[in-house]
JSON list of C-alpha atoms in Angstrom, two decimals:
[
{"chain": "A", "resi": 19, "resn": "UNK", "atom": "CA", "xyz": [-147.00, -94.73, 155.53]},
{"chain": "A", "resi": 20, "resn": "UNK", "atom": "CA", "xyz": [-143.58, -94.44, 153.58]},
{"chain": "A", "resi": 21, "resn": "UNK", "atom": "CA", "xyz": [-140.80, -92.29, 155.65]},
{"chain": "A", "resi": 22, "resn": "UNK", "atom": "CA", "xyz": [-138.48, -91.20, 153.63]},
{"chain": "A", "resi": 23, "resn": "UNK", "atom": "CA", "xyz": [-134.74, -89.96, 155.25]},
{"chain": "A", "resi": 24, "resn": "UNK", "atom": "CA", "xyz": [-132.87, -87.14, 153.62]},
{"chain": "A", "resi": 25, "resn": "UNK", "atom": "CA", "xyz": [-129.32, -88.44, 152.65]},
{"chain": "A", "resi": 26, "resn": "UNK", "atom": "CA", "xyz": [-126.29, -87.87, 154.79]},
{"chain": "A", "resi": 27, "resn": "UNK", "atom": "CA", "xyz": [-124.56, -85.40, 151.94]},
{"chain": "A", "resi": 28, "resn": "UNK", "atom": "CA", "xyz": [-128.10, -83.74, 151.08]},
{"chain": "A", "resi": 29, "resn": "UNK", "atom": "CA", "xyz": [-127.92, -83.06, 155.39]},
{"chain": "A", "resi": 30, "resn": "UNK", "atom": "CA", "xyz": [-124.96, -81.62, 155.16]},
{"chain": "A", "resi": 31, "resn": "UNK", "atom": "CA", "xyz": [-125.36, -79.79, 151.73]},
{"chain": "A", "resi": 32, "resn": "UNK", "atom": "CA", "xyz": [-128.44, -78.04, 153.41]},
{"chain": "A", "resi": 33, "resn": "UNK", "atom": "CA", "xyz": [-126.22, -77.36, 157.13]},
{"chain": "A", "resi": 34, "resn": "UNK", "atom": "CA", "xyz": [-123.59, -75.79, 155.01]},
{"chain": "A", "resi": 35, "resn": "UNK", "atom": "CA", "xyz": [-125.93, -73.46, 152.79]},
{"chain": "A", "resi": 36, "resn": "UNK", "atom": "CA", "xyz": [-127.67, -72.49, 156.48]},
{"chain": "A", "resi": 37, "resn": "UNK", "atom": "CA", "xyz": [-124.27, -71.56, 157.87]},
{"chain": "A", "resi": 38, "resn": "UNK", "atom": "CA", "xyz": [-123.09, -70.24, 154.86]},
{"chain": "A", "resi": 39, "resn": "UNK", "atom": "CA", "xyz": [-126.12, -67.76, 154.82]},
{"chain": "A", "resi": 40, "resn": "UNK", "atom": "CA", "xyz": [-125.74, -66.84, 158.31]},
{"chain": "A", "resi": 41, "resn": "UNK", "atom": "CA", "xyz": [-121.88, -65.77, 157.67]},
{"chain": "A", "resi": 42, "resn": "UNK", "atom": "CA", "xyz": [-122.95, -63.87, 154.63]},
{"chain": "A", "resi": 43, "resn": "UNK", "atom": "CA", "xyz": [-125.89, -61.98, 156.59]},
{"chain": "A", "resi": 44, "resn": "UNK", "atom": "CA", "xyz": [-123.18, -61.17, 159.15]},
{"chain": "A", "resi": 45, "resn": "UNK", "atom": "CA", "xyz": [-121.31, -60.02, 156.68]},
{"chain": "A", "resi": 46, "resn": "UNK", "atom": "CA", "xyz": [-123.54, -57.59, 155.10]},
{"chain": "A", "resi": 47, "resn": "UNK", "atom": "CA", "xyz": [-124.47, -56.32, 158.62]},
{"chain": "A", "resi": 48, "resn": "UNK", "atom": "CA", "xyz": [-120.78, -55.62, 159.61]},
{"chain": "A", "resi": 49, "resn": "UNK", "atom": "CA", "xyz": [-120.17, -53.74, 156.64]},
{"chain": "A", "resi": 50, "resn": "UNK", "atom": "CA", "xyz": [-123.62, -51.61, 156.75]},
{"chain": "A", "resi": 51, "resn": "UNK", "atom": "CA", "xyz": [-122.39, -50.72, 160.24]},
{"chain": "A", "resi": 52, "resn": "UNK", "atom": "CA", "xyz": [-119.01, -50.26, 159.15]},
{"chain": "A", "resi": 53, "resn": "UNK", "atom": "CA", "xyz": [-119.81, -48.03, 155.96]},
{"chain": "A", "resi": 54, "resn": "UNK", "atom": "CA", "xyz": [-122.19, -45.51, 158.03]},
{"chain": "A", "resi": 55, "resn": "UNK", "atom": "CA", "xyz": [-119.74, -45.42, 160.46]},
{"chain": "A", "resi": 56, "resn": "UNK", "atom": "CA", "xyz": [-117.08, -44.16, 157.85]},
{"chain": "A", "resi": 57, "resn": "UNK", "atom": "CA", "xyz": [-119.43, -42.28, 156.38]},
{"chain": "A", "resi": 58, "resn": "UNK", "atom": "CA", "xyz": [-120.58, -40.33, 159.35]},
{"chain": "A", "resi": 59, "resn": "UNK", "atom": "CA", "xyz": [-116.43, -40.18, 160.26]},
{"chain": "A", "resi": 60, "resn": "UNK", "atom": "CA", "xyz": [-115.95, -38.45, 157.03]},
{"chain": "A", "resi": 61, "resn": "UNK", "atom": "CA", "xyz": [-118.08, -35.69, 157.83]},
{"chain": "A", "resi": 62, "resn": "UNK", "atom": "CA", "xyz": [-116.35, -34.50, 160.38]},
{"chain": "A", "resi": 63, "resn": "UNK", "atom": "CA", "xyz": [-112.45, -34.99, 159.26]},
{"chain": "A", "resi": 64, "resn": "UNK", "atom": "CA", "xyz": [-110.63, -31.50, 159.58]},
{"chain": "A", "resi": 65, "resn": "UNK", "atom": "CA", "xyz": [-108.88, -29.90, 156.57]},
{"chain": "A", "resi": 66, "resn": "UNK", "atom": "CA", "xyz": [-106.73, -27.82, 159.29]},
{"chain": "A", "resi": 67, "resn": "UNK", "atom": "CA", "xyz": [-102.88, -27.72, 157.47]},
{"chain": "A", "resi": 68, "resn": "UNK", "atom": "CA", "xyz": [-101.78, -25.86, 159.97]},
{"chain": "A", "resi": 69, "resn": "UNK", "atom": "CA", "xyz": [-103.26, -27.61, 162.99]},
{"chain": "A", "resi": 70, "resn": "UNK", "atom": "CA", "xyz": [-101.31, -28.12, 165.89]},
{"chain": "A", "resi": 71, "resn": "UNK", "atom": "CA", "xyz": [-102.24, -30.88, 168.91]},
{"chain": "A", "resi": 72, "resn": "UNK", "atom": "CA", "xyz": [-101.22, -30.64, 172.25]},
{"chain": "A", "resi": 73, "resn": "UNK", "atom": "CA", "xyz": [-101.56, -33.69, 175.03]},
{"chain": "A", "resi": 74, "resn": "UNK", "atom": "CA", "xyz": [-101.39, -33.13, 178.92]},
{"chain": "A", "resi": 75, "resn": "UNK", "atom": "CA", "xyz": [-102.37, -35.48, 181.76]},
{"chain": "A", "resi": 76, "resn": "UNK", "atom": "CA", "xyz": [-103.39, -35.22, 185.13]},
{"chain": "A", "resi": 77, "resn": "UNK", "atom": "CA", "xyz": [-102.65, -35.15, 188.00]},
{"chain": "A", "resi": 78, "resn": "UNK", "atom": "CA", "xyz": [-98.93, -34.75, 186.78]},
{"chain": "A", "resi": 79, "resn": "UNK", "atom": "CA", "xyz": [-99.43, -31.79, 184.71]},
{"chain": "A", "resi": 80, "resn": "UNK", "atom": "CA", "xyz": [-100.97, -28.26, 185.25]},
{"chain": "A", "resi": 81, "resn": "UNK", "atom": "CA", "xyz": [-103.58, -28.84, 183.16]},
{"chain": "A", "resi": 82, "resn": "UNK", "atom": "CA", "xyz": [-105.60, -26.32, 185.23]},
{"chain": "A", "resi": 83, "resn": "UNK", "atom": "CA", "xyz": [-103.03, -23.63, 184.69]},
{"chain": "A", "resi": 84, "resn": "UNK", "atom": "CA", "xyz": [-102.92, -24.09, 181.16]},
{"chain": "A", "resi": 85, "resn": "UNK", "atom": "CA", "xyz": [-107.26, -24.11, 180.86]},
{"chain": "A", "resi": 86, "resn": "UNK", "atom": "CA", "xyz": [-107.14, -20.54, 182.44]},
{"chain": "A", "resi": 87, "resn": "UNK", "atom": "CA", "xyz": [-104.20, -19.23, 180.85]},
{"chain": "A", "resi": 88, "resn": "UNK", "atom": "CA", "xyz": [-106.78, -20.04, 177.48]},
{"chain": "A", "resi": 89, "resn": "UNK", "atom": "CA", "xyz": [-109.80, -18.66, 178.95]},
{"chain": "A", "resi": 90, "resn": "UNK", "atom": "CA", "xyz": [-107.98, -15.22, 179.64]},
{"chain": "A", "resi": 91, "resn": "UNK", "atom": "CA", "xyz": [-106.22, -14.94, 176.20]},
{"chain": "A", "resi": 92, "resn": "UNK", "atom": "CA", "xyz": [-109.56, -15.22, 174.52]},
{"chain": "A", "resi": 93, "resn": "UNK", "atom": "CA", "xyz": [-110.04, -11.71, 172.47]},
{"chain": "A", "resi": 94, "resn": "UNK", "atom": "CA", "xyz": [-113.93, -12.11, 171.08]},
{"chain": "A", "resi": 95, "resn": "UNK", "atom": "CA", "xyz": [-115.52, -15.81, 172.14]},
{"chain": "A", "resi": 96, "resn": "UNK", "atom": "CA", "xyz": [-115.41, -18.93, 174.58]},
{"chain": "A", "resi": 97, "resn": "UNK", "atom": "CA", "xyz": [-118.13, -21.27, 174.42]},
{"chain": "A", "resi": 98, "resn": "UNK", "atom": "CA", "xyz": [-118.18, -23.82, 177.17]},
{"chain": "A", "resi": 99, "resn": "UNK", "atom": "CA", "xyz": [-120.14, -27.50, 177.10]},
{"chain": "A", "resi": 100, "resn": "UNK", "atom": "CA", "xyz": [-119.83, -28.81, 180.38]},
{"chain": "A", "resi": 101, "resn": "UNK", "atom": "CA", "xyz": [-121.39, -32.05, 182.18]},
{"chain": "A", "resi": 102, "resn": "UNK", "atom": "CA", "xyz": [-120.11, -30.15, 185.74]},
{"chain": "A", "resi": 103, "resn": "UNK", "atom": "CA", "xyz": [-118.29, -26.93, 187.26]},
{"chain": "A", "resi": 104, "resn": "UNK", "atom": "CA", "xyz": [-117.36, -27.08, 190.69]},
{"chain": "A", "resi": 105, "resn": "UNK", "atom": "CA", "xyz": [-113.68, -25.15, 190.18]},
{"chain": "A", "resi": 106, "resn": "UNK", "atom": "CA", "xyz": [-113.74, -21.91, 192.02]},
{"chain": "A", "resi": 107, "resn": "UNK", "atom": "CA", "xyz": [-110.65, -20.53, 189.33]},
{"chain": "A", "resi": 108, "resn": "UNK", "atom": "CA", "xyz": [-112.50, -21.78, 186.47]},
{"chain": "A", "resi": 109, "resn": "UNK", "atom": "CA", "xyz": [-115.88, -20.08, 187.05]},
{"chain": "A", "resi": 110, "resn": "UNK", "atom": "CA", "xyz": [-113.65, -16.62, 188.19]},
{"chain": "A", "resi": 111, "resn": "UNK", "atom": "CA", "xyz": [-111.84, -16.62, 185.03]},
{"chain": "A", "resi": 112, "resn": "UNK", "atom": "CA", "xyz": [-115.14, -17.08, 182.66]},
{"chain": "A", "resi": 113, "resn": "UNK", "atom": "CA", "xyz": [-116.23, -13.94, 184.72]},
{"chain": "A", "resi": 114, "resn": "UNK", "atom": "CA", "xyz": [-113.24, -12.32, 184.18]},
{"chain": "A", "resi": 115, "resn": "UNK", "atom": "CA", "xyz": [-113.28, -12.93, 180.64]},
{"chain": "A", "resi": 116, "resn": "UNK", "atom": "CA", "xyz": [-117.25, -11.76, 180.29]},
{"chain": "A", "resi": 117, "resn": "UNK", "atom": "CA", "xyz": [-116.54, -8.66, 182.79]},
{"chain": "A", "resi": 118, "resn": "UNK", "atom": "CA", "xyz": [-114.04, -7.70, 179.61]},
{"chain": "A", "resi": 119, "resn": "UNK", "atom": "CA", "xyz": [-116.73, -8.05, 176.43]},
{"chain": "A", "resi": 120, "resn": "UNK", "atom": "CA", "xyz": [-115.42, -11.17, 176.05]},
{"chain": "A", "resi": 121, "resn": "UNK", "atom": "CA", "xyz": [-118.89, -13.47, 174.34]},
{"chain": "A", "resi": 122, "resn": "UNK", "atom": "CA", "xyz": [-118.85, -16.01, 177.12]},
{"chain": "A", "resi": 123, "resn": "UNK", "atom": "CA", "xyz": [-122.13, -18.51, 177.10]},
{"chain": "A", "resi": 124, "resn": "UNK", "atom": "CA", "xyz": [-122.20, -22.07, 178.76]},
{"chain": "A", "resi": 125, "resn": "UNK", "atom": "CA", "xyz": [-124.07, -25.10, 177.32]},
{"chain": "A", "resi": 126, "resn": "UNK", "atom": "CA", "xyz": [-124.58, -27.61, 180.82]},
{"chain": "A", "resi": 127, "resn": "UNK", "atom": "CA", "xyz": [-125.79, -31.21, 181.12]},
{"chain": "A", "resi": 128, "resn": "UNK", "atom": "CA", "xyz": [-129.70, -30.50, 183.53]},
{"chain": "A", "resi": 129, "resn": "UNK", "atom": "CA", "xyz": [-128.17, -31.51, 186.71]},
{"chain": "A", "resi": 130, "resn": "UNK", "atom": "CA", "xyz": [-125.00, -29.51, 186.43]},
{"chain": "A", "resi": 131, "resn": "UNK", "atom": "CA", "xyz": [-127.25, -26.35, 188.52]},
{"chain": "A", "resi": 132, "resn": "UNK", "atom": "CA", "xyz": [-127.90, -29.09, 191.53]},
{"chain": "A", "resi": 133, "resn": "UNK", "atom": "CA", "xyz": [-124.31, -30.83, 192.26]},
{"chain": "A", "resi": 134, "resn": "UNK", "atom": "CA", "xyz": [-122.75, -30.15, 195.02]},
{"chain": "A", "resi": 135, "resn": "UNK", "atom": "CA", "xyz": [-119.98, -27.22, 194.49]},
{"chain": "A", "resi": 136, "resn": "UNK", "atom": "CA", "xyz": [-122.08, -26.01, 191.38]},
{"chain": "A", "resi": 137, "resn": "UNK", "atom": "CA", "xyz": [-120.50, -22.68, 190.20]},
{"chain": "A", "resi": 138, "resn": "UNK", "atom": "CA", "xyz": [-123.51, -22.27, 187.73]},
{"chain": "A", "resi": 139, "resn": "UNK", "atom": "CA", "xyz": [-125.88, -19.73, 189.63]},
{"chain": "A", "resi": 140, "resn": "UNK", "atom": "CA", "xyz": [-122.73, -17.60, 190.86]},
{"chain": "A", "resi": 141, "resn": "UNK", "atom": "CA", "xyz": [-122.26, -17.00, 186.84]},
{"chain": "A", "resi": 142, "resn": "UNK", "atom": "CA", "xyz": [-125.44, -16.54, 186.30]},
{"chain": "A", "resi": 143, "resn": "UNK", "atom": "CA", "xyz": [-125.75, -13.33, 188.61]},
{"chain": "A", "resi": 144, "resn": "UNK", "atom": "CA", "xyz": [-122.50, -12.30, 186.97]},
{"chain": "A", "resi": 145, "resn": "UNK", "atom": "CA", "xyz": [-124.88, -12.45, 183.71]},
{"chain": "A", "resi": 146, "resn": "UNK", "atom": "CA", "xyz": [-123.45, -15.28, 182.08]},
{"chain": "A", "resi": 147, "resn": "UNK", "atom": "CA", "xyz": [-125.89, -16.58, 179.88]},
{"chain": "A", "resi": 148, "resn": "UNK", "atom": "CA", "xyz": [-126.28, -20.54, 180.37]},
{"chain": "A", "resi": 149, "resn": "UNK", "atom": "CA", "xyz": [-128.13, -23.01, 178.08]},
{"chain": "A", "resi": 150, "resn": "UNK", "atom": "CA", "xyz": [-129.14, -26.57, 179.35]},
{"chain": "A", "resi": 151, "resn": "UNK", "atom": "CA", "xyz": [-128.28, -28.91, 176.73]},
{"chain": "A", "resi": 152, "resn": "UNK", "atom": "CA", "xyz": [-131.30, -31.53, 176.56]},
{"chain": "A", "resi": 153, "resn": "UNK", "atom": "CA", "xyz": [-129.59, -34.48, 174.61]},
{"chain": "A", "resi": 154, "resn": "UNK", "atom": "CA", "xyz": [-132.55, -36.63, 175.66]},
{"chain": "A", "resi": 155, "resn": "UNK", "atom": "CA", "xyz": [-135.22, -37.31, 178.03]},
{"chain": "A", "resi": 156, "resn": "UNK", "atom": "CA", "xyz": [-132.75, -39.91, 180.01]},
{"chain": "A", "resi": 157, "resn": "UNK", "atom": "CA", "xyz": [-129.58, -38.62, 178.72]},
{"chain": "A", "resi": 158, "resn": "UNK", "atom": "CA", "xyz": [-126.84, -36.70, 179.86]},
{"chain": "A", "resi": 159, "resn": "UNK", "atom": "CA", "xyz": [-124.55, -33.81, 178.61]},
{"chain": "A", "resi": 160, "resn": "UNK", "atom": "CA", "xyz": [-120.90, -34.96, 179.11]},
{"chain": "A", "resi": 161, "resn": "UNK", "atom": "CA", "xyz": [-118.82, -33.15, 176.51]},
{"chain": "A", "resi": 162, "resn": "UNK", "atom": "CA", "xyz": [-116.24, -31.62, 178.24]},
{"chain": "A", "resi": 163, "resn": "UNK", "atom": "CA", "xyz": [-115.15, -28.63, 175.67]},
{"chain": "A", "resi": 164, "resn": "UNK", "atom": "CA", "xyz": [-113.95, -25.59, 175.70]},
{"chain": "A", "resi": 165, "resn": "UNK", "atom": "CA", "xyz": [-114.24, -23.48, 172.25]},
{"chain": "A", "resi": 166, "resn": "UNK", "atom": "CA", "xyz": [-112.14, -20.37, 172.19]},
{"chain": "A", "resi": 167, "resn": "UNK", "atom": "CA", "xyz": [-112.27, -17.42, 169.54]},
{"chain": "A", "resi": 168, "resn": "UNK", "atom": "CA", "xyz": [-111.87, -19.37, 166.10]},
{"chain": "A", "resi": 169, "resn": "UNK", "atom": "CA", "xyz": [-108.66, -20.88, 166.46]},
{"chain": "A", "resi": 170, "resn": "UNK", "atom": "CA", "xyz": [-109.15, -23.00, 169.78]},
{"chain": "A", "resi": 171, "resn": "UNK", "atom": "CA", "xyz": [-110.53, -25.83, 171.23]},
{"chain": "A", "resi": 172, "resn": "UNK", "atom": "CA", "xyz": [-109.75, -27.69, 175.05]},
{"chain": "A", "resi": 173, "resn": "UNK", "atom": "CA", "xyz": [-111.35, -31.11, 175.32]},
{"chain": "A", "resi": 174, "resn": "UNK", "atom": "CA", "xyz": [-110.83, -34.42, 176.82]},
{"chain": "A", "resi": 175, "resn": "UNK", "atom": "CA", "xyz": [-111.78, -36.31, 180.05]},
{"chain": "A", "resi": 176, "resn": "UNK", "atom": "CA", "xyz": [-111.04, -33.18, 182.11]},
{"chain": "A", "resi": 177, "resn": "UNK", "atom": "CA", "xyz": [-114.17, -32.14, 183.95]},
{"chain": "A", "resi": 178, "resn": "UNK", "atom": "CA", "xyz": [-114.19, -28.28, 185.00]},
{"chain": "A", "resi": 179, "resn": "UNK", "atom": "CA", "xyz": [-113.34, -29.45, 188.64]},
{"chain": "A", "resi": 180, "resn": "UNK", "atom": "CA", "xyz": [-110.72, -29.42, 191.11]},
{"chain": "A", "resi": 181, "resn": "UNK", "atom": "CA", "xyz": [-110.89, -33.07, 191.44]},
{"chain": "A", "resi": 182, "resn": "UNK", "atom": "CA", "xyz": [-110.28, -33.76, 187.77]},
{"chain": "A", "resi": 183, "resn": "UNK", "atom": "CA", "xyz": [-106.54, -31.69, 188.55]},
{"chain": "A", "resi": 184, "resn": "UNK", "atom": "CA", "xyz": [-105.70, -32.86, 191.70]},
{"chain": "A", "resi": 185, "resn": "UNK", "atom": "CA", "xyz": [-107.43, -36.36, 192.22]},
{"chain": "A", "resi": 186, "resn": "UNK", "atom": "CA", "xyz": [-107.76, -37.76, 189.11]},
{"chain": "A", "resi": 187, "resn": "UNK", "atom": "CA", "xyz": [-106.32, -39.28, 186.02]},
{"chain": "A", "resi": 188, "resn": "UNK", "atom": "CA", "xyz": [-107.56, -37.11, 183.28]},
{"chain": "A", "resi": 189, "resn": "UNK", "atom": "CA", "xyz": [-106.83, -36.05, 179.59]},
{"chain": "A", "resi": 190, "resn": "UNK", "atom": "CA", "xyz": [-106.46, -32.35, 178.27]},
{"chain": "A", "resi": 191, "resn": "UNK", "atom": "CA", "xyz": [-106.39, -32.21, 174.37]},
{"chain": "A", "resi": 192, "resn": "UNK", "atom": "CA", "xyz": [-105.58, -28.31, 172.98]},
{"chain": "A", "resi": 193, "resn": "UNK", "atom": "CA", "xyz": [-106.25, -28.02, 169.83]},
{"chain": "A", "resi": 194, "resn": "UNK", "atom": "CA", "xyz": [-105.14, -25.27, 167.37]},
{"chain": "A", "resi": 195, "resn": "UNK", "atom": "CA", "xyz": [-106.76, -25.18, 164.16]},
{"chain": "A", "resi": 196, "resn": "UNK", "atom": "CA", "xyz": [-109.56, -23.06, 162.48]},
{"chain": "A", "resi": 197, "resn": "UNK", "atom": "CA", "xyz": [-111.82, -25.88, 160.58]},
{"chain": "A", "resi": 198, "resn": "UNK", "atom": "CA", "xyz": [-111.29, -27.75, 164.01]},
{"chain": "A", "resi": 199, "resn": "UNK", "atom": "CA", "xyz": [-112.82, -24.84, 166.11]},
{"chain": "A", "resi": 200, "resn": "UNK", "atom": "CA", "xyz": [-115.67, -24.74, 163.11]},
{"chain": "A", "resi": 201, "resn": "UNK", "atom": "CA", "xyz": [-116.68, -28.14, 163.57]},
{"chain": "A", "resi": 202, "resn": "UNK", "atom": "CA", "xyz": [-116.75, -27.88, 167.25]},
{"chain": "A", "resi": 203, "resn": "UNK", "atom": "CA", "xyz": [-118.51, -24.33, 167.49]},
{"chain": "A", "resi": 204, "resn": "UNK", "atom": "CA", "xyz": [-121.05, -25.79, 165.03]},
{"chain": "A", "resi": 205, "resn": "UNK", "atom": "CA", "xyz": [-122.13, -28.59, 167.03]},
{"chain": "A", "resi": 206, "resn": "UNK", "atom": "CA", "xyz": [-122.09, -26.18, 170.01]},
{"chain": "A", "resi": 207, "resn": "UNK", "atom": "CA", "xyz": [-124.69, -23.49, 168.22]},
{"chain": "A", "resi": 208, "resn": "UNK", "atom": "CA", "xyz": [-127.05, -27.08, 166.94]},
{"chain": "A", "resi": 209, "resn": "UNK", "atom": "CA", "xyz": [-127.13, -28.51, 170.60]},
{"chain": "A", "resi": 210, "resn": "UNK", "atom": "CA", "xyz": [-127.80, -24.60, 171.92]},
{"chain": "A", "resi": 211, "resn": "UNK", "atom": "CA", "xyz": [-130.69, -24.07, 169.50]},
{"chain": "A", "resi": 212, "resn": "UNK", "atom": "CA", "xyz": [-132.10, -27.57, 171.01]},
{"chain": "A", "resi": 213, "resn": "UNK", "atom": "CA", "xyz": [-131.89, -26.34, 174.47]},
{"chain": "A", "resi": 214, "resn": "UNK", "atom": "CA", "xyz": [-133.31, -24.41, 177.36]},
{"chain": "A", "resi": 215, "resn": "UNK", "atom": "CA", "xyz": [-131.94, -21.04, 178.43]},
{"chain": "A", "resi": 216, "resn": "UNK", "atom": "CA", "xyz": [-131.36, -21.56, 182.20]},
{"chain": "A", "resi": 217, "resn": "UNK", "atom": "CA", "xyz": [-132.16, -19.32, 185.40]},
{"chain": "A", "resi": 218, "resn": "UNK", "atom": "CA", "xyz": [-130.62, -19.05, 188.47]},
{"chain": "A", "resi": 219, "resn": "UNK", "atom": "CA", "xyz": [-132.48, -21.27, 191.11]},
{"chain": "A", "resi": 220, "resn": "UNK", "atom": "CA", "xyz": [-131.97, -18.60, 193.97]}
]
């Protein structure tokens, strides 16, 4: 029986095609990943000309102050996503605001009700309506946003809690811009319509 032996430059003709293939498939992976990510980016780049951006950090800044002062400026709407409330002021100022006609409603990551501190049932017998946002069956809800009237929107690292003020090292971002606050309310109402209105556990 006859063996034949593949040449040392027909070897490495072959190695190079294999690794040549590989990079291209790489390649084309990377940029399928890289052209839906653009193209899902896109979607949601605001056309605000007039938008303005403010930055504040804790624990250096008020940023607690500031949240409040929003919440009681609001004239027709605040719609809150939150992963947790625990802040006392926070929860009294959304009840201030609704006690005036103000459209307050809460979207809540499921175990937002049960943590320790939990100002969700206390707004709930003020009448606040509150929708659990159900992301997915493991999941969690851990926007952090704040979307007031049309003009608008609070976001960042900053959880509604005292911690995230005065313990923490958190980010507030204010935004002021009307397709901003459009972008954000819309993904507010298509999470709501996916959840679960919520009642109070006591």
């Amino acid at each position: 029986m006859k063996i034949y032996k593949i040449p040392t430059w027909a070897r490495l003709t072959h190695m190079q095609l294999t690794f040549s293939g590989a990079i291209i498939m790489a390649m084309g992976s990377v940029w399928v990943h890289y052209t839906a990510c653009q193209s899902s980016l896109k979607s949601y780049n605001a056309t605000d000309t007039d938008i303005d951006i403010e930055m504040y950090f804790t624990p250096e800044d008020p940023c607690m102050d500031l949240i409040i002062k929003k919440i009681l400026s609001a004239k027709k709407r605040i719609l809150v996503q939150a992963y947790v409330i625990t802040s006392e002021k926070i929860a009294r100022a959304l009840i201030q605001a609704h006690q005036k006609k103000i459209k307050v409603q809460l979207l809540v990551d499921k175990n937002t009700q049960s943590s320790k501190g939990s100002k969700i049932d206390l707004m709930l017998q003020y009448g606040i309506p509150i929708i659990i946002d159900t992301p997915s069956p493991f999941g969690i809800a851990h926007s952090k946003t704040m979307i007031i009237d049309d003009t608008y929107v609070i976001t960042g690292s900053f959880n509604w809690t005292d911690g995230a003020q005065f313990k923490n090292s958190e980010t507030v971002v204010i935004i002021k811009g009307k397709d901003s606050n459009r972008k954000f309310k819309n993904n507010w109402y298509k999470r709501a319509k996916s959840g679960k209105k919520l009642k109070s556990i006591r």
